[in-house]
CSV table of C-alpha atoms in Angstrom, one decimal:
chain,number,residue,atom,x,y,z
Z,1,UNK,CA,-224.0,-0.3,0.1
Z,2,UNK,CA,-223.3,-1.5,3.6
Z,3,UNK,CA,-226.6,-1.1,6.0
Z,4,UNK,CA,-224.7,-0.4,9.4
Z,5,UNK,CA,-225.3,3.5,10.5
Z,6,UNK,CA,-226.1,6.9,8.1
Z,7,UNK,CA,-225.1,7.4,5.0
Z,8,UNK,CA,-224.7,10.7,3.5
Z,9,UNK,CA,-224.0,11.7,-0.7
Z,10,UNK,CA,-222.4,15.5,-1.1
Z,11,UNK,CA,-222.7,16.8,-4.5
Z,12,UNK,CA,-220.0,19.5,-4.3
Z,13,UNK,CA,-217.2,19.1,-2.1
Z,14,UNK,CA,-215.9,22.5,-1.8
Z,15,UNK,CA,-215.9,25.4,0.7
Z,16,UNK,CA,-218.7,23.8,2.9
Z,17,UNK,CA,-219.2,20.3,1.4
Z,18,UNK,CA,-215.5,19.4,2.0
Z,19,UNK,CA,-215.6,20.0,5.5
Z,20,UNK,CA,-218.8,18.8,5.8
Z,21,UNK,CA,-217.9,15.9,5.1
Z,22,UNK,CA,-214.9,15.3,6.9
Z,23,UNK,CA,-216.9,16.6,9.8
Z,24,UNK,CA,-220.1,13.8,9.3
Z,25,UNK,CA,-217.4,11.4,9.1
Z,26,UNK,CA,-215.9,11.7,12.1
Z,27,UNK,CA,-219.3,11.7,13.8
Z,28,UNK,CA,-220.0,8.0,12.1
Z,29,UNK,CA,-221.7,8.6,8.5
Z,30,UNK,CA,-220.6,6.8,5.8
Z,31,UNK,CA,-219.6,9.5,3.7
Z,32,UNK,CA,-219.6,10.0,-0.5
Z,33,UNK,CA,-218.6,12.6,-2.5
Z,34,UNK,CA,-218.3,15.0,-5.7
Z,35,UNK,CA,-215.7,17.2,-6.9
Z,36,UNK,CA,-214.6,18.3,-10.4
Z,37,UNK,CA,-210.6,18.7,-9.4
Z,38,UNK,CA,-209.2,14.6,-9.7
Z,39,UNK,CA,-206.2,15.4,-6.7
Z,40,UNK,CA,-208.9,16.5,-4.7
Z,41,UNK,CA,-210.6,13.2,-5.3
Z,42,UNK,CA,-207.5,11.7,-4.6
Z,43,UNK,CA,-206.6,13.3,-1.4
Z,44,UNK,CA,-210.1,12.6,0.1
Z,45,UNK,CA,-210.4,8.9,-1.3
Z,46,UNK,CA,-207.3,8.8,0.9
Z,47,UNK,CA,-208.8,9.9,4.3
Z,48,UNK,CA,-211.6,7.2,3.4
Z,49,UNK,CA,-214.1,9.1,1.3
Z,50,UNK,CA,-215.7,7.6,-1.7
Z,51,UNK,CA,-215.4,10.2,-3.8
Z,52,UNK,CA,-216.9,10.6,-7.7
Z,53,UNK,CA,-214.9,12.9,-10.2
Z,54,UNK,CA,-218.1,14.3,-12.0
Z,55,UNK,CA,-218.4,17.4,-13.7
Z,56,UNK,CA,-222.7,18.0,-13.4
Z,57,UNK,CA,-222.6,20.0,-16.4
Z,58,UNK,CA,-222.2,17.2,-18.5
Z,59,UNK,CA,-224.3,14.4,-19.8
Z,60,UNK,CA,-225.6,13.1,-16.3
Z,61,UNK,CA,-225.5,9.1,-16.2
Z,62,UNK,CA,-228.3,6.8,-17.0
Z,63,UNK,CA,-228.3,6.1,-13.5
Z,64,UNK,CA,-227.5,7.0,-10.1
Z,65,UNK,CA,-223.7,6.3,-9.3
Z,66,UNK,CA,-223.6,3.3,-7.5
Z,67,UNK,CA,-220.7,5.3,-5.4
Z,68,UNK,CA,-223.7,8.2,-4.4
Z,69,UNK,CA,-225.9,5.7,-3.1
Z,70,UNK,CA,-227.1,6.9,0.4
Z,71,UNK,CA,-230.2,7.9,2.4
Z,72,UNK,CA,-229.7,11.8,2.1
Z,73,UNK,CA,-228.7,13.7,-0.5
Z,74,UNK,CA,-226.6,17.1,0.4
Z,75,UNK,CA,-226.3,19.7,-3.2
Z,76,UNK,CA,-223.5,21.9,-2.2
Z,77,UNK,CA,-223.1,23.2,-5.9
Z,78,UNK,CA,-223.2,27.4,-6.3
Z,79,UNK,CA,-225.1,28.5,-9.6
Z,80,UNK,CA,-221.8,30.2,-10.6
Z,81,UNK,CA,-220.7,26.7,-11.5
Z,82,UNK,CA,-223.9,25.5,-13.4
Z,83,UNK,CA,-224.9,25.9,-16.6
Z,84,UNK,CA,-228.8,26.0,-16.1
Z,85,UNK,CA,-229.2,25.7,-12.6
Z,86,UNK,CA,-232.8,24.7,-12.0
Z,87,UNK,CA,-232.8,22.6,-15.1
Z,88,UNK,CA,-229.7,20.3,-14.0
Z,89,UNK,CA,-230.4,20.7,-10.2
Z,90,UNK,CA,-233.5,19.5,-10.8
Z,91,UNK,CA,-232.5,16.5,-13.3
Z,92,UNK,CA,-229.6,15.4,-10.9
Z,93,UNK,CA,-232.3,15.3,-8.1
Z,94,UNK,CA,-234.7,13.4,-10.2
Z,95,UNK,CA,-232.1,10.7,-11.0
Z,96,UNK,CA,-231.1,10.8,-6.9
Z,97,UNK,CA,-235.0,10.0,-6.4
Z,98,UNK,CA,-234.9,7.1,-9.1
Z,99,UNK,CA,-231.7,5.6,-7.4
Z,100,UNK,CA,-233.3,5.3,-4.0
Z,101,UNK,CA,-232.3,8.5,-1.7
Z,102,UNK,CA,-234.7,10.0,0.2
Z,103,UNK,CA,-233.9,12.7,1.9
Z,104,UNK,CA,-232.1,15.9,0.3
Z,105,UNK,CA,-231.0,19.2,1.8
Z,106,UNK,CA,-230.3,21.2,-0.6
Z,107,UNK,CA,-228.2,24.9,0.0
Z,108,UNK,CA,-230.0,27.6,-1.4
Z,109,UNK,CA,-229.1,31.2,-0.2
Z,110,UNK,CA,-230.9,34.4,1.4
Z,111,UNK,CA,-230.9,36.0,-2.1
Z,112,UNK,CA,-234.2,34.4,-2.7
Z,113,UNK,CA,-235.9,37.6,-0.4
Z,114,UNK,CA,-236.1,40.7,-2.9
Z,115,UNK,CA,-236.4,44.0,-1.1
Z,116,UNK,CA,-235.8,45.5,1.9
Z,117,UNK,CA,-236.8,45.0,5.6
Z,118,UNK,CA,-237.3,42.1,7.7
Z,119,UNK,CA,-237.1,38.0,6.6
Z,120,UNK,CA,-238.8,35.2,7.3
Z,121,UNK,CA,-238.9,32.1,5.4
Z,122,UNK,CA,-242.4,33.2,3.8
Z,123,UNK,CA,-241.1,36.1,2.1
Z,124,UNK,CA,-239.1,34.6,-0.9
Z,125,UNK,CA,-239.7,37.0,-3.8
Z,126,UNK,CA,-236.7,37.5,-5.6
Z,127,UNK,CA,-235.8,40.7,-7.3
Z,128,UNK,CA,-232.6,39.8,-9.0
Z,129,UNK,CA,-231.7,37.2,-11.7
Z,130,UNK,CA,-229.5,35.1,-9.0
Z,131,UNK,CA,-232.8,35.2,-6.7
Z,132,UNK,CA,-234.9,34.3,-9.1
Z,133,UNK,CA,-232.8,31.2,-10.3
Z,134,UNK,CA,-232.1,30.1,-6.5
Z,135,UNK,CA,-235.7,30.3,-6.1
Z,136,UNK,CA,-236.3,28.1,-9.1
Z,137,UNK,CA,-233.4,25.2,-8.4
Z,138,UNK,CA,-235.9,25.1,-4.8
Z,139,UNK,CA,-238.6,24.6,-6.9
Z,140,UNK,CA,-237.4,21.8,-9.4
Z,141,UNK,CA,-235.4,19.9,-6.4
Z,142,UNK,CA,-238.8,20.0,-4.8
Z,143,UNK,CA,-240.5,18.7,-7.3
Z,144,UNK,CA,-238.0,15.7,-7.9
Z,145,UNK,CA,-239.6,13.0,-6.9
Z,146,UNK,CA,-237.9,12.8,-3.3
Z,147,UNK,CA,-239.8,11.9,-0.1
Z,148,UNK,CA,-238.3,15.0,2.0
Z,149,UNK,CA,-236.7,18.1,0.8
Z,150,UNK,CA,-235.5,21.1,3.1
Z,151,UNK,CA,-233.9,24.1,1.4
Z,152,UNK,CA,-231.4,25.5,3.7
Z,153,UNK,CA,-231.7,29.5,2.2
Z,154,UNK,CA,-227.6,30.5,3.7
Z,155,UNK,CA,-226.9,34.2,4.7
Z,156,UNK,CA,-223.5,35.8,3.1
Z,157,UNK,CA,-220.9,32.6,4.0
Z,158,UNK,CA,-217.9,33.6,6.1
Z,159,UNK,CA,-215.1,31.0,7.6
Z,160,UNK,CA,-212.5,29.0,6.0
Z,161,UNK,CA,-210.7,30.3,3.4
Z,162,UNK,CA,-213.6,33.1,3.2
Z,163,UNK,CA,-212.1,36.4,4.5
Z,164,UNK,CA,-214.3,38.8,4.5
Z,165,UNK,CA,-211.7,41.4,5.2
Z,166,UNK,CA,-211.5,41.2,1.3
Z,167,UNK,CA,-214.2,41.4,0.0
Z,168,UNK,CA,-214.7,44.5,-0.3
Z,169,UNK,CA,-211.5,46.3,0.6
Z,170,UNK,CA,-210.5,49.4,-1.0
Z,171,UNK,CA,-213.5,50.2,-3.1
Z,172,UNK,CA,-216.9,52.3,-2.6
Z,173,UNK,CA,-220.1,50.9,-2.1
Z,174,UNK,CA,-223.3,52.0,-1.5
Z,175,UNK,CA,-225.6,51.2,1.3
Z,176,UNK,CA,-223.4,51.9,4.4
Z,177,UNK,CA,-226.1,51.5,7.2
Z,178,UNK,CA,-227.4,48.5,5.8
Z,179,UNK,CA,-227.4,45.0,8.2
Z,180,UNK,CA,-224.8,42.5,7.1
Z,181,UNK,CA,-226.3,39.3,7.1
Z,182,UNK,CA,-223.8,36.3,7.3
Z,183,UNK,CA,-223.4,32.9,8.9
Z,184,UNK,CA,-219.8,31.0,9.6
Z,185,UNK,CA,-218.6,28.0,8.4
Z,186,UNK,CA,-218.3,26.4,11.9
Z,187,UNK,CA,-221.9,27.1,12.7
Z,188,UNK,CA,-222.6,25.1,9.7
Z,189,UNK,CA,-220.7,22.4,10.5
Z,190,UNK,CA,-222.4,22.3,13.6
Z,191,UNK,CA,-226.0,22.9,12.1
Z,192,UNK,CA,-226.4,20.5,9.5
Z,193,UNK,CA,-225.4,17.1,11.4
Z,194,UNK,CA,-228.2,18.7,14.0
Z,195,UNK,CA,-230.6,18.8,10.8
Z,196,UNK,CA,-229.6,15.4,9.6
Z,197,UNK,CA,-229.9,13.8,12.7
Z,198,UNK,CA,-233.8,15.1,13.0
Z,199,UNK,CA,-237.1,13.6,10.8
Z,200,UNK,CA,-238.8,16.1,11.0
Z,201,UNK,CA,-237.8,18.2,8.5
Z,202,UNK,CA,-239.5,21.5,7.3
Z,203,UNK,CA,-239.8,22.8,3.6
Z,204,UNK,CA,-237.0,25.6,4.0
Z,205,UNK,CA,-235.2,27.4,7.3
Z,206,UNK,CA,-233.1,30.3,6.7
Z,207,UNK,CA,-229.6,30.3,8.5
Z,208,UNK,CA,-228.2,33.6,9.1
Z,209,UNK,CA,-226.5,34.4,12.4
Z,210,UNK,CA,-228.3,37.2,14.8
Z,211,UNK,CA,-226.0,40.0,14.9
Z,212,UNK,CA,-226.6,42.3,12.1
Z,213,UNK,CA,-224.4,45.2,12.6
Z,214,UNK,CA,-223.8,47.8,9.5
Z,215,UNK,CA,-221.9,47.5,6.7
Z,216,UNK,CA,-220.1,50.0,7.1
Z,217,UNK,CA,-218.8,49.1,10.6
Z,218,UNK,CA,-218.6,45.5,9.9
Z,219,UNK,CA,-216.1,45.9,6.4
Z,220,UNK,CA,-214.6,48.5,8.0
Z,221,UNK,CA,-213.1,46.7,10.9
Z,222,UNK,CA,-212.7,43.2,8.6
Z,223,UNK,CA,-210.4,45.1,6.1
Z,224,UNK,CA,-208.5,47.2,9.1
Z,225,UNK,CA,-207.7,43.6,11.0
Z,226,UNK,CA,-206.3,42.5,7.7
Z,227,UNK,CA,-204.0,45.2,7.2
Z,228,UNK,CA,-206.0,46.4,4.5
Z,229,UNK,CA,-207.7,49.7,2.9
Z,230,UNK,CA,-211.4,49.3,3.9
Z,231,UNK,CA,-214.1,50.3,2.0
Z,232,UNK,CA,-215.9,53.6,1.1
Z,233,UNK,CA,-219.4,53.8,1.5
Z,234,UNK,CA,-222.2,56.6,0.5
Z,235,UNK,CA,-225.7,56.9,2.4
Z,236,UNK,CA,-227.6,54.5,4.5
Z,237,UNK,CA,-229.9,52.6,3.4
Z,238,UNK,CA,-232.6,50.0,4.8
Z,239,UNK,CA,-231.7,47.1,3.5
Z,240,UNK,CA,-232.4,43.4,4.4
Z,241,UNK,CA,-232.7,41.6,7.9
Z,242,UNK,CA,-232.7,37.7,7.4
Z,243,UNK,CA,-234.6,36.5,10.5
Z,244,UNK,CA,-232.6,33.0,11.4
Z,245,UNK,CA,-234.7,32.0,14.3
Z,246,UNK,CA,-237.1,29.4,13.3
Z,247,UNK,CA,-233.9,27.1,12.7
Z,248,UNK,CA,-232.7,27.7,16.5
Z,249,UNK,CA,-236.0,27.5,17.7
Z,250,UNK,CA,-236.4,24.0,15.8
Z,251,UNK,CA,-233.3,22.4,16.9
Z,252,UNK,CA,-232.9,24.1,20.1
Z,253,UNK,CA,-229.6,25.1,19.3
Z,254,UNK,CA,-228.1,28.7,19.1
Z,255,UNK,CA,-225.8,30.3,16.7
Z,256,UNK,CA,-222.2,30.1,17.9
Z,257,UNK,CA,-221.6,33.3,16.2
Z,258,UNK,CA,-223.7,36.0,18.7
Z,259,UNK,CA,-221.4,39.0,18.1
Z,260,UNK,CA,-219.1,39.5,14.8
Z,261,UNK,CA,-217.0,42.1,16.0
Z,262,UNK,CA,-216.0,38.7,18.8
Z,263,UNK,CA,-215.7,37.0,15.8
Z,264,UNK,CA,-213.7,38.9,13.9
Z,265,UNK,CA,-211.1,39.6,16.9
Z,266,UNK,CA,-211.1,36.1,17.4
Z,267,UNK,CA,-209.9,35.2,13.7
Z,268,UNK,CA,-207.0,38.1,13.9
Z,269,UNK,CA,-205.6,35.8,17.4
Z,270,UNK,CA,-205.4,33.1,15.4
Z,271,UNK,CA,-203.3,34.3,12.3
């Protein structure tokens, strides 16, 4: 591996890690990455990416790839796409350790807070099975074997290819008054160099934007701007407010995203 600037590995060059990486690149890193789909690798070993075709849910390498060699580690991998998520999380980052990286950020999600009402980062207490095993890849990452970990605990991800006009259009939920707690691609791709480019990292930060309107009001207009039926819902309901400050206070750097009705009008102008 060449010495000259920052090096970053991305296990998982999908919704966020391809961008991602496209986006550290262009600020200088020297950039590799992971994705099962082999024209995928192709298109991005094109623009200059080193990228591995490796499925993680099979036999992982004696090794660490010589091509994943860097000083931080990103795991962009959902636990929809791993068979026994703590377990191989926590193997892949053991090998990373062994092969030299040390730093990892690793992007867990908001579903480690069971229950309703207001949360910090020193609330995790899952009350679902996807909680619990997000809460359990944070724990085997953590206990790896590499010098600095931060779990990154995401809100519901919008942006991209991520309408959230459909997803839940034309069908009835319940929980109507409950906050909607969600963070945009392009504030990611502007909070993670931010994060990479600091020491001083913490354990885990949660990143969730600060407007939390309803449900209700939220689908309801993301479905209507689509041209879409929007959604049904019965009752209220309390639910969950994912505090995201302790990130902004950190870095000194404020969501982009302050209001998602802005956001959402913003999205239609573009179409």
């Amino acid at each position: 591996m060449a010495t000259d600037g920052p090096s970053v590995a991305i296990v998982g060059l999908g919704w966020l890690g391809e961008p991602l990486a496209e986006t550290l690149q262009a600020r200088g890193y020297r950039v590799a990455g992971t994705t099962t789909d082999a024209g995928k690798a192709d298109r991005l070993g094109a623009a200059g990416l080193r990228v591995r075709l490796w499925d993680i849910n099979g036999p992982l390498p004696a090794c660490w790839p010589a091509e994943l060699v860097a000083d931080t580690l990103i795991l962009c991998v959902p636990p929809g796409r791993v068979d026994d998520y703590a377990s191989t999380l926590g193997r892949l980052a053991s090998l990373a350790a062994a092969g030299g990286i040390k730093r990892l950020l690793f992007t867990s999600a908001t579903s480690v807070y069971g229950g309703p009402g207001h949360k910090t980062e020193q609330h995790a207490a899952p009350d679902s099975v996807r909680g619990e095993r997000m809460l359990a890849a944070e724990q085997a990452v953590r206990q790896a074997g590499v010098p600095q970990v931060l779990c990154l605990r995401l809100a519901g991800l919008v942006g991209g290819s991520r309408e959230p006009g459909r997803f839940l259009a034309g069908r009835r939920f319940p929980g109507g008054e409950e906050p909607v707690n969600l963070v945009a691609q392009e504030d990611l791709l502007r909070i993670i160099p931010a994060i990479l480019a600091r020491a001083d990292w913490p354990s885990c930060l949660n990143v969730c934007a600060p407007h939390h309107p309803s449900r209700r009001a939220f689908y309801t207009k993301a479905a209507l701007d689509r041209g879409l039926t929007p959604p049904a819902f019965d009752g209220g309901g309390e639910g969950k407010h994912i505090d995201g400050s302790a990130l902004t206070r950190w870095l000194k750097l404020d969501y982009r995203v302050q209001d998602w009705f802005a956001w959402l009008e913003q999205r239609k102008a573009q179409d």
